Amino acid sequence: MNDKKKKIVVIGAGIGGLSSAAILSFAGFDVTIIEQNDQIGGKANLLRKEGFTFDMGPSLLTLPEWIDDVFIFCSKNPRDYYNYQKLSTITRYFFSDEKYLDVKEDLKDTAEEFSKEGLSKYHFLEYMRKWDDLYSISTSTFLDNNMGLNKAFLRGALKWIKKSSISDLYTSMSTYNKNHISNEKVELILNRFATYTGSSPFKTPAFMNQLGVVEMIKGAYFPDQGIYSIPLALNKLCLEMGVKFKLDCKVEGVSHQKKEFFIETNYESIRSSILISNVDFFTTQKLLGRKIKVKNQNLSTSCLVFYWGIMKEFPSLLLHNIIFTQDYKKEFEEIFNKKVISDPTIYINISSKMDKSHAPAGCENWFVMINLPPDVAAINDDMIKKLRNVVVKKISAFLKTNIELLISTEETLTPLDLQKITGSYNGALYGENQNSFAAILNRKKNRDKKLKKLYYVGGTVRPGGGIPLAAKSGFNTAKLIIENESK
C-alpha cells in the first residue's frame, strides 16, 4: 500500500457494508461509510417503543463463525464484541389441525419429533445426511469460491454430481421432498427453507434443500441483547479500525469520471477511487443512471411485518414460531402470480422469550411477518388492513385468545417502507429469487462487469441473503479488493 491511502466509500451501513469496511480499513485503506438513516444496521435495525424492543429485520442467527471471521481477520476476539447462545429448540411449527412439531438442536431429537407424525427416524436422518454431505461440497464450491468458472468450481461441481444427481438441479424442492419424505407436515417444514432466499419451494430446485442443513444440523443461536447486537459489534469494530461514518446522508446519484466515482448526496459531493454498494443491486443501478433489467416475477418475496407489544405471555409460543397456511402451494401461486394473499403462513418471533428486557413484565414483543409479492404498487393500505385482520383472526384461533385486545402498541413495516428505508428495489428482500438453477448460477456478482472498481455486498448479491451470508459477502469482497489493489 502507498503512503497515501486509497479512498473507499461504502454506501450503506448494513451487515455487508460494515464487514467489508472494517476489513479494508484494517488493511490500510481510507474507508468512509455513507448511510441514509440516522443509525446503522440496514435491514437489521432496531425499534424501541413504550417499553418494547424489536429487532426490525432478520431474527434468526445461524453460522456465527462467518461473522466471527470478520473480527478474527482484524486481529480481534469476536467474544469481546458480541456473544450468543445456542438454541435447544429452534422453531415450533403449527399446522392447520392445530398440532405442532419442534425442530431441535440435536438432529436425532428432531427425528424423534417427526416420528410422532409417522416418519421413520432412520429415513429422515438418511435424508439429512445426504444434504449435509452436499452442503459441505457446496460451501467450498459456491460460497468460498464465489462461483467463478474455474478449476475449483468444476472440481466441486463434479463432486456434487457424484454425491447427488443432475435431476436435483431441475426437480423442484417440493417434488423432491414429496417423493423422498412422503409426510405432509415434514414436507412443509423442509419446503419452508426456500423462503430463506425469497423463493418458492414449488419452483426452486431440490439443490436448495441443503439450506435445511444450516438450521437443522449446524444449529441456530440467539445473540445476547438480540440481533441488533451484531451490527453494533461490527460498528464498534469499524470505529476501532478507523472507519469514518456519515449518517443521515442520502445518496442521490453516482457517476464515474476519470477513474473516480462522484457520489452525490443530500449534503455534498464525495469522491472515491473505489466504491462498494451495500444497497440493493438494482437500486444501485438506478443510482448509476442505468436501466433496470428485471421483472417483478423474477424478484424475491417481499414482506409485511407487524411489531406488536402484547400484554400477555403465551407459554405455547417459543422464540421462533410458524403457523402454516392450509394450502402452501396456493400461497406461493398467489405471491408470484396473482398478487393477492388470502391465507398467509405466519412467522412470529418473540425475543423477550430469551431477553426479558425486551418487553415489560408479563408482556411479550411480537415480530409478526408474512410473505408478500415484490410489488410496492400492488400493496396498498386497504390490502394491508385486510391482511392484518386475517393475521389477527388466524393467530387468535390458534391461541384460543382474541389477541386484538392484547395489542398495546403497534408499528408496521410494508414493502414500500422497505424500499424507502433500506433501498430494497420494489420491496424485494433478497434481490432476485432463486426459482431456477439458472437463477442460482446467475446471482449478481460482487464486482461490476464494466466498472472494475465498483463492488457489491449484501443480501441481493453473492452468496445470498441473511446475516451470515451478508457478512460473508463483505468478507469475500474485501479480500477481493485487497488482492486486486495489490497487483
CSV table of C-alpha atoms in Angstrom, one decimal:
chain,number,residue,atom,x,y,z
A,1,MET,CA,0.0,0.0,0.0
A,2,ASN,CA,1.2,3.5,-0.8
A,3,ASP,CA,1.8,6.1,1.9
A,4,LYS,CA,-1.3,7.9,0.5
A,5,LYS,CA,-4.1,5.6,1.4
A,6,LYS,CA,-6.6,4.7,-1.3
A,7,LYS,CA,-10.0,6.0,-0.6
A,8,ILE,CA,-13.0,3.7,-0.4
A,9,VAL,CA,-16.6,4.8,0.0
A,10,VAL,CA,-19.2,2.2,1.2
A,11,ILE,CA,-22.9,3.1,0.5
A,12,GLY,CA,-25.0,1.5,3.3
A,13,ALA,CA,-24.2,0.5,6.9
A,14,GLY,CA,-25.8,-2.9,6.8
A,15,ILE,CA,-24.0,-6.2,7.8
A,16,GLY,CA,-22.2,-6.5,4.4
A,17,GLY,CA,-21.1,-2.9,4.3
A,18,LEU,CA,-19.8,-2.8,8.0
A,19,SER,CA,-17.9,-6.1,7.5
A,20,SER,CA,-16.2,-5.0,4.3
A,21,ALA,CA,-15.4,-1.6,5.8
A,22,ALA,CA,-13.7,-3.0,8.9
A,23,ILE,CA,-11.5,-5.4,7.0
A,24,LEU,CA,-10.5,-2.8,4.4
A,25,SER,CA,-9.7,-0.2,7.0
A,26,PHE,CA,-7.6,-2.7,8.9
A,27,ALA,CA,-5.8,-3.5,5.6
A,28,GLY,CA,-4.8,0.2,5.2
A,29,PHE,CA,-7.5,1.8,3.1
A,30,ASP,CA,-9.2,5.1,3.9
A,31,VAL,CA,-12.8,4.0,4.3
A,32,THR,CA,-16.0,6.0,4.7
A,33,ILE,CA,-19.5,4.6,5.1
A,34,ILE,CA,-22.4,6.7,3.9
A,35,GLU,CA,-25.8,5.8,5.5
A,36,GLN,CA,-29.1,7.5,4.7
A,37,ASN,CA,-30.7,6.7,8.1
A,38,ASP,CA,-29.7,8.1,11.5
A,39,GLN,CA,-28.5,4.7,12.7
A,40,ILE,CA,-26.5,1.7,11.4
A,41,GLY,CA,-27.8,-1.8,10.7
A,42,GLY,CA,-29.6,-1.7,7.4
A,43,LYS,CA,-32.4,-4.3,7.5
A,44,ALA,CA,-31.1,-5.5,10.8
A,45,ASN,CA,-32.3,-2.4,12.6
A,46,LEU,CA,-33.9,-1.7,16.0
A,47,LEU,CA,-37.2,-0.3,17.2
A,48,ARG,CA,-38.0,0.8,20.7
A,49,LYS,CA,-41.5,1.8,21.7
A,50,GLU,CA,-43.3,2.1,25.0
A,51,GLY,CA,-41.0,-0.3,26.9
A,52,PHE,CA,-40.8,-2.8,24.0
A,53,THR,CA,-37.7,-3.6,21.9
A,54,PHE,CA,-38.0,-5.1,18.5
A,55,ASP,CA,-35.3,-6.4,16.1
A,56,MET,CA,-36.8,-5.0,12.9
A,57,GLY,CA,-35.5,-7.4,10.3
A,58,PRO,CA,-33.5,-10.6,10.4
A,59,SER,CA,-34.4,-12.6,13.6
A,60,LEU,CA,-32.6,-15.9,13.1
A,61,LEU,CA,-28.9,-16.3,13.7
A,62,THR,CA,-27.0,-19.2,12.1
A,63,LEU,CA,-23.4,-19.7,11.2
A,64,PRO,CA,-22.0,-17.1,13.7
A,65,GLU,CA,-18.5,-18.3,12.8
A,66,TRP,CA,-18.9,-16.4,9.4
A,67,ILE,CA,-19.4,-13.2,11.4
A,68,ASP,CA,-16.5,-14.1,13.7
A,69,ASP,CA,-14.2,-14.3,10.6
A,70,VAL,CA,-14.5,-10.5,10.2
A,71,PHE,CA,-13.2,-9.8,13.7
A,72,ILE,CA,-10.5,-12.5,13.5
A,73,PHE,CA,-9.2,-11.0,10.2
A,74,CYS,CA,-8.9,-7.7,12.1
A,75,SER,CA,-6.9,-9.5,14.9
A,76,LYS,CA,-9.7,-9.1,17.4
A,77,ASN,CA,-11.5,-11.6,19.6
A,78,PRO,CA,-15.2,-11.7,18.5
A,79,ARG,CA,-16.3,-12.5,22.1
A,80,ASP,CA,-15.0,-9.1,23.2
A,81,TYR,CA,-17.7,-7.6,20.9
A,82,TYR,CA,-20.7,-9.8,21.0
A,83,ASN,CA,-21.8,-13.2,22.3
A,84,TYR,CA,-24.6,-15.7,21.7
A,85,GLN,CA,-26.1,-18.9,23.0
A,86,LYS,CA,-27.2,-22.0,21.1
A,87,LEU,CA,-31.0,-22.7,21.0
A,88,SER,CA,-32.1,-26.1,22.3
A,89,THR,CA,-35.4,-25.8,20.4
A,90,ILE,CA,-35.0,-23.8,17.2
A,91,THR,CA,-38.5,-23.4,15.7
A,92,ARG,CA,-42.1,-24.5,16.7
A,93,TYR,CA,-44.2,-25.3,13.6
A,94,PHE,CA,-48.0,-25.2,13.9
A,95,PHE,CA,-50.3,-26.9,11.3
A,96,SER,CA,-53.9,-26.4,10.2
A,97,ASP,CA,-55.0,-29.2,12.6
A,98,GLU,CA,-53.5,-27.1,15.4
A,99,LYS,CA,-50.9,-29.7,16.2
A,100,TYR,CA,-47.2,-28.7,16.3
A,101,LEU,CA,-43.7,-30.1,15.8
A,102,ASP,CA,-40.5,-28.7,17.1
A,103,VAL,CA,-37.1,-28.6,15.4
A,104,LYS,CA,-34.5,-29.3,18.0
A,105,GLU,CA,-30.8,-28.5,18.5
A,106,ASP,CA,-29.9,-32.2,18.0
A,107,LEU,CA,-31.0,-33.7,14.7
A,108,LYS,CA,-31.8,-37.0,16.4
A,109,ASP,CA,-34.3,-35.2,18.7
A,110,THR,CA,-35.8,-33.6,15.6
A,111,ALA,CA,-36.1,-37.1,14.0
A,112,GLU,CA,-37.9,-38.2,17.2
A,113,GLU,CA,-40.3,-35.3,16.9
A,114,PHE,CA,-41.1,-36.1,13.3
A,115,SER,CA,-41.6,-39.8,14.2
A,116,LYS,CA,-44.8,-38.6,16.1
A,117,GLU,CA,-46.3,-38.0,12.6
A,118,GLY,CA,-45.2,-41.4,11.3
A,119,LEU,CA,-41.9,-40.5,9.6
A,120,SER,CA,-39.2,-43.1,10.2
A,121,LYS,CA,-36.3,-41.7,12.3
A,122,TYR,CA,-33.8,-43.6,10.2
A,123,HIS,CA,-35.3,-42.4,6.9
A,124,PHE,CA,-35.2,-38.7,8.0
A,125,LEU,CA,-31.6,-39.0,9.3
A,126,GLU,CA,-30.5,-40.6,6.0
A,127,TYR,CA,-32.3,-37.8,4.1
A,128,MET,CA,-30.4,-35.1,6.1
A,129,ARG,CA,-27.1,-37.0,5.8
A,130,LYS,CA,-27.2,-36.7,2.0
A,131,TRP,CA,-27.9,-33.0,2.1
A,132,ASP,CA,-25.2,-32.5,4.8
A,133,ASP,CA,-22.6,-34.1,2.5
A,134,LEU,CA,-23.8,-31.9,-0.4
A,135,TYR,CA,-23.7,-28.8,1.8
A,136,SER,CA,-20.1,-29.4,2.6
A,137,ILE,CA,-19.2,-29.5,-1.1
A,138,SER,CA,-21.4,-26.5,-1.9
A,139,THR,CA,-19.8,-24.4,0.8
A,140,SER,CA,-16.3,-24.7,-0.7
A,141,THR,CA,-17.5,-24.6,-4.3
A,142,PHE,CA,-20.2,-21.9,-4.3
A,143,LEU,CA,-19.6,-19.8,-1.2
A,144,ASP,CA,-15.8,-19.7,-0.6
A,145,ASN,CA,-15.0,-19.8,-4.3
A,146,ASN,CA,-17.5,-17.0,-5.3
A,147,MET,CA,-18.8,-19.4,-8.0
A,148,GLY,CA,-16.3,-18.4,-10.7
A,149,LEU,CA,-16.0,-20.8,-13.7
A,150,ASN,CA,-12.6,-22.2,-12.8
A,151,LYS,CA,-10.9,-25.4,-11.7
A,152,ALA,CA,-12.1,-25.2,-8.1
A,153,PHE,CA,-15.7,-24.7,-9.3
A,154,LEU,CA,-15.5,-27.6,-11.8
A,155,ARG,CA,-13.9,-29.9,-9.3
A,156,GLY,CA,-16.6,-29.1,-6.7
A,157,ALA,CA,-19.4,-29.5,-9.3
A,158,LEU,CA,-18.1,-33.0,-10.2
A,159,LYS,CA,-18.0,-34.0,-6.6
A,160,TRP,CA,-21.5,-32.6,-6.1
A,161,ILE,CA,-22.9,-34.6,-9.1
A,162,LYS,CA,-21.3,-37.8,-7.9
A,163,LYS,CA,-23.0,-37.4,-4.5
A,164,SER,CA,-26.3,-36.3,-5.9
A,165,SER,CA,-27.9,-36.4,-9.4
A,166,ILE,CA,-28.5,-34.0,-12.3
A,167,SER,CA,-32.2,-34.2,-11.6
A,168,ASP,CA,-31.7,-32.4,-8.3
A,169,LEU,CA,-30.8,-29.3,-10.3
A,170,TYR,CA,-34.2,-29.1,-12.1
A,171,THR,CA,-36.6,-31.1,-9.9
A,172,SER,CA,-38.4,-28.7,-7.6
A,173,MET,CA,-37.7,-28.8,-3.9
A,174,SER,CA,-41.4,-29.7,-3.2
A,175,THR,CA,-41.5,-32.5,-5.7
A,176,TYR,CA,-38.2,-34.0,-4.4
A,177,ASN,CA,-39.5,-33.9,-0.8
A,178,LYS,CA,-42.8,-35.4,-1.7
A,179,ASN,CA,-41.0,-38.3,-3.4
A,180,HIS,CA,-38.4,-38.8,-0.7
A,181,ILE,CA,-40.3,-37.9,2.5
A,182,SER,CA,-43.9,-38.6,1.8
A,183,ASN,CA,-45.1,-36.9,5.0
A,184,GLU,CA,-47.1,-33.8,4.5
A,185,LYS,CA,-46.1,-32.0,7.7
A,186,VAL,CA,-42.4,-32.6,7.5
A,187,GLU,CA,-42.6,-31.7,3.8
A,188,LEU,CA,-44.0,-28.3,4.8
A,189,ILE,CA,-41.1,-27.7,7.2
A,190,LEU,CA,-38.5,-28.7,4.7
A,191,ASN,CA,-40.1,-26.7,1.9
A,192,ARG,CA,-40.1,-23.6,4.0
A,193,PHE,CA,-36.4,-23.2,3.7
A,194,ALA,CA,-36.9,-21.9,0.2
A,195,THR,CA,-38.3,-18.7,1.7
A,196,TYR,CA,-34.8,-18.0,3.1
A,197,THR,CA,-33.9,-16.9,-0.4
A,198,GLY,CA,-37.3,-15.3,-1.1
A,199,SER,CA,-38.2,-18.2,-3.4
A,200,SER,CA,-41.0,-20.7,-4.0
A,201,PRO,CA,-40.4,-24.4,-3.0
A,202,PHE,CA,-42.6,-25.3,-5.9
A,203,LYS,CA,-40.1,-23.7,-8.3
A,204,THR,CA,-36.6,-23.6,-6.7
A,205,PRO,CA,-34.6,-26.7,-7.4
A,206,ALA,CA,-34.1,-29.6,-5.0
A,207,PHE,CA,-30.5,-28.4,-4.8
A,208,MET,CA,-31.7,-25.8,-2.3
A,209,ASN,CA,-32.8,-28.5,0.2
A,210,GLN,CA,-29.3,-28.1,1.6
A,211,LEU,CA,-30.5,-24.8,3.2
A,212,GLY,CA,-32.1,-27.0,5.8
A,213,VAL,CA,-28.7,-28.3,6.9
A,214,VAL,CA,-27.7,-24.8,8.2
A,215,GLU,CA,-30.5,-24.7,10.7
A,216,MET,CA,-31.2,-28.4,11.4
A,217,ILE,CA,-27.7,-29.6,11.7
A,218,LYS,CA,-25.4,-26.6,12.2
A,219,GLY,CA,-27.8,-25.1,14.7
A,220,ALA,CA,-29.4,-21.7,15.5
A,221,TYR,CA,-28.4,-19.1,18.1
A,222,PHE,CA,-29.7,-16.1,20.0
A,223,PRO,CA,-27.2,-13.2,20.4
A,224,ASP,CA,-27.1,-11.6,23.8
A,225,GLN,CA,-29.3,-8.5,23.8
A,226,GLY,CA,-30.8,-9.6,20.4
A,227,ILE,CA,-29.9,-9.4,16.7
A,228,TYR,CA,-29.0,-5.7,16.8
A,229,SER,CA,-26.0,-6.6,19.0
A,230,ILE,CA,-24.4,-7.8,15.7
A,231,PRO,CA,-24.4,-4.6,13.7
A,232,LEU,CA,-23.5,-2.7,17.0
A,233,ALA,CA,-20.5,-5.0,17.4
A,234,LEU,CA,-19.4,-4.5,13.7
A,235,ASN,CA,-19.9,-0.8,14.1
A,236,LYS,CA,-17.6,-0.8,17.2
A,237,LEU,CA,-15.0,-2.8,15.2
A,238,CYS,CA,-15.2,-0.3,12.3
A,239,LEU,CA,-14.6,2.7,14.6
A,240,GLU,CA,-11.6,1.0,16.2
A,241,MET,CA,-10.2,0.3,12.7
A,242,GLY,CA,-10.6,3.9,11.8
A,243,VAL,CA,-13.7,3.8,9.5
A,244,LYS,CA,-15.5,7.2,9.2
A,245,PHE,CA,-19.3,7.4,9.1
A,246,LYS,CA,-21.7,9.9,7.5
A,247,LEU,CA,-25.2,9.2,8.9
A,248,ASP,CA,-28.4,10.9,7.7
A,249,CYS,CA,-26.6,11.2,4.4
A,250,LYS,CA,-28.7,10.0,1.4
A,251,VAL,CA,-27.0,9.1,-1.9
A,252,GLU,CA,-28.9,10.7,-4.8
A,253,GLY,CA,-26.7,9.7,-7.7
A,254,VAL,CA,-23.4,8.2,-8.6
A,255,SER,CA,-21.2,8.9,-11.7
A,256,HIS,CA,-17.8,7.8,-12.8
A,257,GLN,CA,-15.3,10.1,-14.5
A,258,LYS,CA,-11.5,9.9,-15.0
A,259,LYS,CA,-11.1,6.8,-12.8
A,260,GLU,CA,-13.0,8.4,-9.9
A,261,PHE,CA,-16.5,7.9,-8.5
A,262,PHE,CA,-18.5,11.0,-7.7
A,263,ILE,CA,-21.2,10.2,-5.1
A,264,GLU,CA,-23.8,12.9,-4.9
A,265,THR,CA,-25.6,13.2,-1.5
A,266,ASN,CA,-28.2,15.5,0.0
A,267,TYR,CA,-25.3,17.3,1.7
A,268,GLU,CA,-22.2,17.2,-0.5
A,269,SER,CA,-20.4,15.5,-3.4
A,270,ILE,CA,-17.9,12.9,-2.3
A,271,ARG,CA,-15.1,11.4,-4.4
A,272,SER,CA,-13.7,7.9,-4.2
A,273,SER,CA,-11.4,5.8,-6.2
A,274,ILE,CA,-13.2,2.6,-5.1
A,275,LEU,CA,-16.9,2.2,-4.4
A,276,ILE,CA,-18.7,-0.5,-2.5
A,277,SER,CA,-22.5,-0.6,-2.6
A,278,ASN,CA,-24.3,-2.3,0.3
A,279,VAL,CA,-27.6,-1.2,-1.2
A,280,ASP,CA,-29.9,-3.5,-3.2
A,281,PHE,CA,-28.2,-4.3,-6.6
A,282,PHE,CA,-31.0,-2.9,-8.7
A,283,THR,CA,-31.3,0.3,-6.6
A,284,THR,CA,-27.6,0.8,-7.1
A,285,GLN,CA,-28.1,0.5,-10.9
A,286,LYS,CA,-30.7,3.3,-10.6
A,287,LEU,CA,-28.2,5.5,-8.7
A,288,LEU,CA,-25.7,4.9,-11.6
A,289,GLY,CA,-28.3,6.0,-14.1
A,290,ARG,CA,-28.5,2.6,-15.7
A,291,LYS,CA,-31.7,0.9,-16.9
A,292,ILE,CA,-33.2,-1.8,-14.7
A,293,LYS,CA,-33.4,-5.2,-16.4
A,294,VAL,CA,-35.6,-7.3,-14.0
A,295,LYS,CA,-39.2,-8.4,-14.0
A,296,ASN,CA,-41.2,-8.4,-10.8
A,297,GLN,CA,-41.8,-12.2,-11.1
A,298,ASN,CA,-38.0,-12.7,-11.0
A,299,LEU,CA,-37.7,-10.8,-7.8
A,300,SER,CA,-37.6,-12.4,-4.3
A,301,THR,CA,-40.6,-12.1,-2.0
A,302,SER,CA,-41.3,-9.0,0.0
A,303,CYS,CA,-42.9,-9.0,3.4
A,304,LEU,CA,-45.3,-7.3,5.8
A,305,VAL,CA,-44.3,-7.1,9.4
A,306,PHE,CA,-46.3,-6.1,12.4
A,307,TYR,CA,-44.4,-5.1,15.6
A,308,TRP,CA,-46.9,-5.8,18.4
A,309,GLY,CA,-46.5,-5.1,22.1
A,310,ILE,CA,-48.6,-8.0,23.6
A,311,MET,CA,-50.0,-7.6,27.1
A,312,LYS,CA,-49.8,-11.3,28.0
A,313,GLU,CA,-47.3,-14.1,27.9
A,314,PHE,CA,-48.0,-17.3,25.9
A,315,PRO,CA,-46.1,-20.4,27.1
A,316,SER,CA,-47.1,-22.3,24.0
A,317,LEU,CA,-45.1,-20.0,21.8
A,318,LEU,CA,-41.2,-20.0,21.6
A,319,LEU,CA,-38.6,-17.6,20.2
A,320,HIS,CA,-39.4,-18.8,16.6
A,321,ASN,CA,-42.8,-19.9,15.6
A,322,ILE,CA,-44.5,-20.7,12.3
A,323,ILE,CA,-48.3,-21.0,11.7
A,324,PHE,CA,-48.7,-22.7,8.3
A,325,THR,CA,-51.3,-21.9,5.7
A,326,GLN,CA,-53.8,-24.6,4.8
A,327,ASP,CA,-52.6,-24.6,1.2
A,328,TYR,CA,-48.9,-23.8,0.8
A,329,LYS,CA,-48.8,-24.2,-2.9
A,330,LYS,CA,-51.7,-21.8,-3.3
A,331,GLU,CA,-49.9,-19.2,-1.1
A,332,PHE,CA,-46.9,-19.2,-3.5
A,333,GLU,CA,-49.1,-19.1,-6.6
A,334,GLU,CA,-50.7,-16.0,-5.1
A,335,ILE,CA,-47.4,-14.4,-4.2
A,336,PHE,CA,-45.7,-14.8,-7.6
A,337,ASN,CA,-48.7,-14.8,-9.9
A,338,LYS,CA,-51.9,-13.3,-8.5
A,339,LYS,CA,-50.6,-10.6,-6.2
A,340,VAL,CA,-53.5,-11.4,-3.7
A,341,ILE,CA,-52.8,-13.1,-0.5
A,342,SER,CA,-55.8,-15.0,1.1
A,343,ASP,CA,-54.3,-17.3,3.7
A,344,PRO,CA,-50.6,-16.5,4.5
A,345,THR,CA,-48.1,-18.5,6.5
A,346,ILE,CA,-47.3,-16.5,9.6
A,347,TYR,CA,-43.9,-16.2,11.3
A,348,ILE,CA,-43.9,-15.0,14.9
A,349,ASN,CA,-40.6,-14.0,16.6
A,350,ILE,CA,-40.6,-13.2,20.3
A,351,SER,CA,-37.1,-12.2,21.5
A,352,SER,CA,-38.5,-11.4,25.0
A,353,LYS,CA,-38.6,-15.2,25.4
A,354,MET,CA,-34.8,-15.0,25.6
A,355,ASP,CA,-34.2,-11.5,26.9
A,356,LYS,CA,-36.9,-10.3,29.4
A,357,SER,CA,-35.7,-6.7,29.0
A,358,HIS,CA,-37.3,-6.6,25.5
A,359,ALA,CA,-40.8,-6.3,27.0
A,360,PRO,CA,-42.4,-5.1,30.2
A,361,ALA,CA,-43.1,-7.7,32.9
A,362,GLY,CA,-45.9,-10.0,31.9
A,363,CYS,CA,-45.8,-8.9,28.3
A,364,GLU,CA,-44.2,-10.1,25.0
A,365,ASN,CA,-42.7,-8.4,22.0
A,366,TRP,CA,-44.1,-10.0,18.8
A,367,PHE,CA,-42.5,-9.6,15.4
A,368,VAL,CA,-45.2,-11.0,13.1
A,369,MET,CA,-44.3,-11.4,9.4
A,370,ILE,CA,-45.9,-12.7,6.3
A,371,ASN,CA,-44.5,-13.0,2.7
A,372,LEU,CA,-45.9,-10.7,0.0
A,373,PRO,CA,-45.3,-10.1,-3.7
A,374,PRO,CA,-42.3,-7.8,-4.6
A,375,ASP,CA,-44.5,-5.0,-5.9
A,376,VAL,CA,-44.9,-1.8,-3.9
A,377,ALA,CA,-47.6,-0.6,-6.2
A,378,ALA,CA,-49.8,-3.6,-5.5
A,379,ILE,CA,-49.6,-3.4,-1.7
A,380,ASN,CA,-52.0,-0.6,-0.8
A,381,ASP,CA,-53.4,0.5,2.5
A,382,ASP,CA,-56.7,-1.5,2.0
A,383,MET,CA,-54.8,-4.7,1.3
A,384,ILE,CA,-52.6,-4.2,4.4
A,385,LYS,CA,-55.7,-3.6,6.6
A,386,LYS,CA,-57.3,-6.8,5.2
A,387,LEU,CA,-54.2,-8.8,5.8
A,388,ARG,CA,-53.9,-7.5,9.3
A,389,ASN,CA,-57.4,-8.8,10.0
A,390,VAL,CA,-56.6,-12.2,8.5
A,391,VAL,CA,-53.4,-12.4,10.6
A,392,VAL,CA,-55.1,-11.4,13.9
A,393,LYS,CA,-58.0,-13.8,13.3
A,394,LYS,CA,-55.7,-16.7,12.4
A,395,ILE,CA,-53.4,-16.3,15.4
A,396,SER,CA,-56.4,-15.8,17.7
A,397,ALA,CA,-57.9,-19.1,16.5
A,398,PHE,CA,-54.6,-21.0,17.2
A,399,LEU,CA,-54.2,-19.4,20.7
A,400,LYS,CA,-57.9,-19.5,21.6
A,401,THR,CA,-57.5,-15.9,22.6
A,402,ASN,CA,-58.6,-12.6,20.9
A,403,ILE,CA,-55.1,-11.1,20.5
A,404,GLU,CA,-56.6,-7.8,19.2
A,405,LEU,CA,-57.5,-7.0,22.8
A,406,LEU,CA,-53.9,-7.6,23.9
A,407,ILE,CA,-52.1,-5.3,21.4
A,408,SER,CA,-50.9,-2.3,23.4
A,409,THR,CA,-48.5,-0.8,20.9
A,410,GLU,CA,-48.1,-1.3,17.1
A,411,GLU,CA,-45.8,-0.4,14.2
A,412,THR,CA,-45.9,-1.8,10.7
A,413,LEU,CA,-43.2,-2.4,8.0
A,414,THR,CA,-44.6,-2.6,4.5
A,415,PRO,CA,-42.8,-3.3,1.1
A,416,LEU,CA,-42.9,0.5,0.5
A,417,ASP,CA,-41.2,1.1,3.8
A,418,LEU,CA,-38.5,-1.5,2.9
A,419,GLN,CA,-37.9,0.4,-0.3
A,420,LYS,CA,-37.7,3.8,1.4
A,421,ILE,CA,-35.7,2.8,4.5
A,422,THR,CA,-33.3,0.1,3.1
A,423,GLY,CA,-33.3,0.7,-0.6
A,424,SER,CA,-34.9,-2.7,-1.4
A,425,TYR,CA,-35.9,-2.5,-5.0
A,426,ASN,CA,-39.7,-2.9,-5.2
A,427,GLY,CA,-39.6,-4.1,-1.6
A,428,ALA,CA,-37.9,-7.4,-2.6
A,429,LEU,CA,-36.0,-8.8,0.4
A,430,TYR,CA,-33.1,-10.6,-1.5
A,431,GLY,CA,-33.0,-9.1,-4.9
A,432,GLU,CA,-33.8,-11.8,-7.5
A,433,ASN,CA,-35.4,-15.1,-6.4
A,434,GLN,CA,-33.8,-18.5,-6.8
A,435,ASN,CA,-36.7,-20.1,-8.6
A,436,SER,CA,-34.4,-22.0,-11.1
A,437,PHE,CA,-30.9,-23.4,-11.1
A,438,ALA,CA,-30.0,-20.8,-13.8
A,439,ALA,CA,-31.1,-18.0,-11.4
A,440,ILE,CA,-28.9,-19.5,-8.7
A,441,LEU,CA,-25.8,-19.6,-11.0
A,442,ASN,CA,-26.6,-16.1,-12.4
A,443,ARG,CA,-26.9,-14.4,-9.0
A,444,LYS,CA,-25.3,-11.0,-9.2
A,445,LYS,CA,-21.6,-11.0,-8.6
A,446,ASN,CA,-19.6,-8.9,-6.1
A,447,ARG,CA,-17.8,-6.9,-8.8
A,448,ASP,CA,-19.3,-4.8,-11.5
A,449,LYS,CA,-18.9,-6.0,-15.1
A,450,LYS,CA,-18.0,-2.7,-16.5
A,451,LEU,CA,-16.6,-0.5,-13.7
A,452,LYS,CA,-13.9,-2.7,-12.2
A,453,LYS,CA,-13.6,-0.6,-9.0
A,454,LEU,CA,-17.3,-0.9,-8.2
A,455,TYR,CA,-18.2,-3.7,-5.9
A,456,TYR,CA,-21.4,-5.0,-4.3
A,457,VAL,CA,-22.1,-6.6,-0.9
A,458,GLY,CA,-25.2,-7.6,1.0
A,459,GLY,CA,-28.1,-9.9,0.6
A,460,THR,CA,-29.0,-9.1,-3.0
A,461,VAL,CA,-25.7,-10.4,-4.4
A,462,ARG,CA,-23.5,-13.4,-3.9
A,463,PRO,CA,-23.5,-15.5,-1.9
A,464,GLY,CA,-27.1,-14.6,-0.7
A,465,GLY,CA,-29.4,-13.2,1.9
A,466,GLY,CA,-29.4,-13.4,5.7
A,467,ILE,CA,-26.9,-12.2,8.3
A,468,PRO,CA,-24.1,-14.8,7.9
A,469,LEU,CA,-24.3,-14.6,4.1
A,470,ALA,CA,-24.3,-10.8,4.2
A,471,ALA,CA,-21.2,-10.9,6.4
A,472,LYS,CA,-19.6,-13.5,4.1
A,473,SER,CA,-20.2,-11.2,1.1
A,474,GLY,CA,-18.5,-8.3,2.9
A,475,PHE,CA,-15.6,-10.6,3.9
A,476,ASN,CA,-15.1,-12.1,0.4
A,477,THR,CA,-15.4,-8.8,-1.4
A,478,ALA,CA,-13.0,-7.0,1.0
A,479,LYS,CA,-10.4,-9.8,0.3
A,480,LEU,CA,-11.0,-9.5,-3.4
A,481,ILE,CA,-10.4,-5.7,-3.3
A,482,ILE,CA,-7.2,-6.2,-1.3
A,483,GLU,CA,-6.0,-8.8,-3.8
A,484,ASN,CA,-6.9,-6.6,-6.8
A,485,GLU,CA,-5.3,-3.5,-5.4
A,486,SER,CA,-2.1,-5.2,-4.5
A,487,LYS,CA,-1.4,-6.2,-8.1
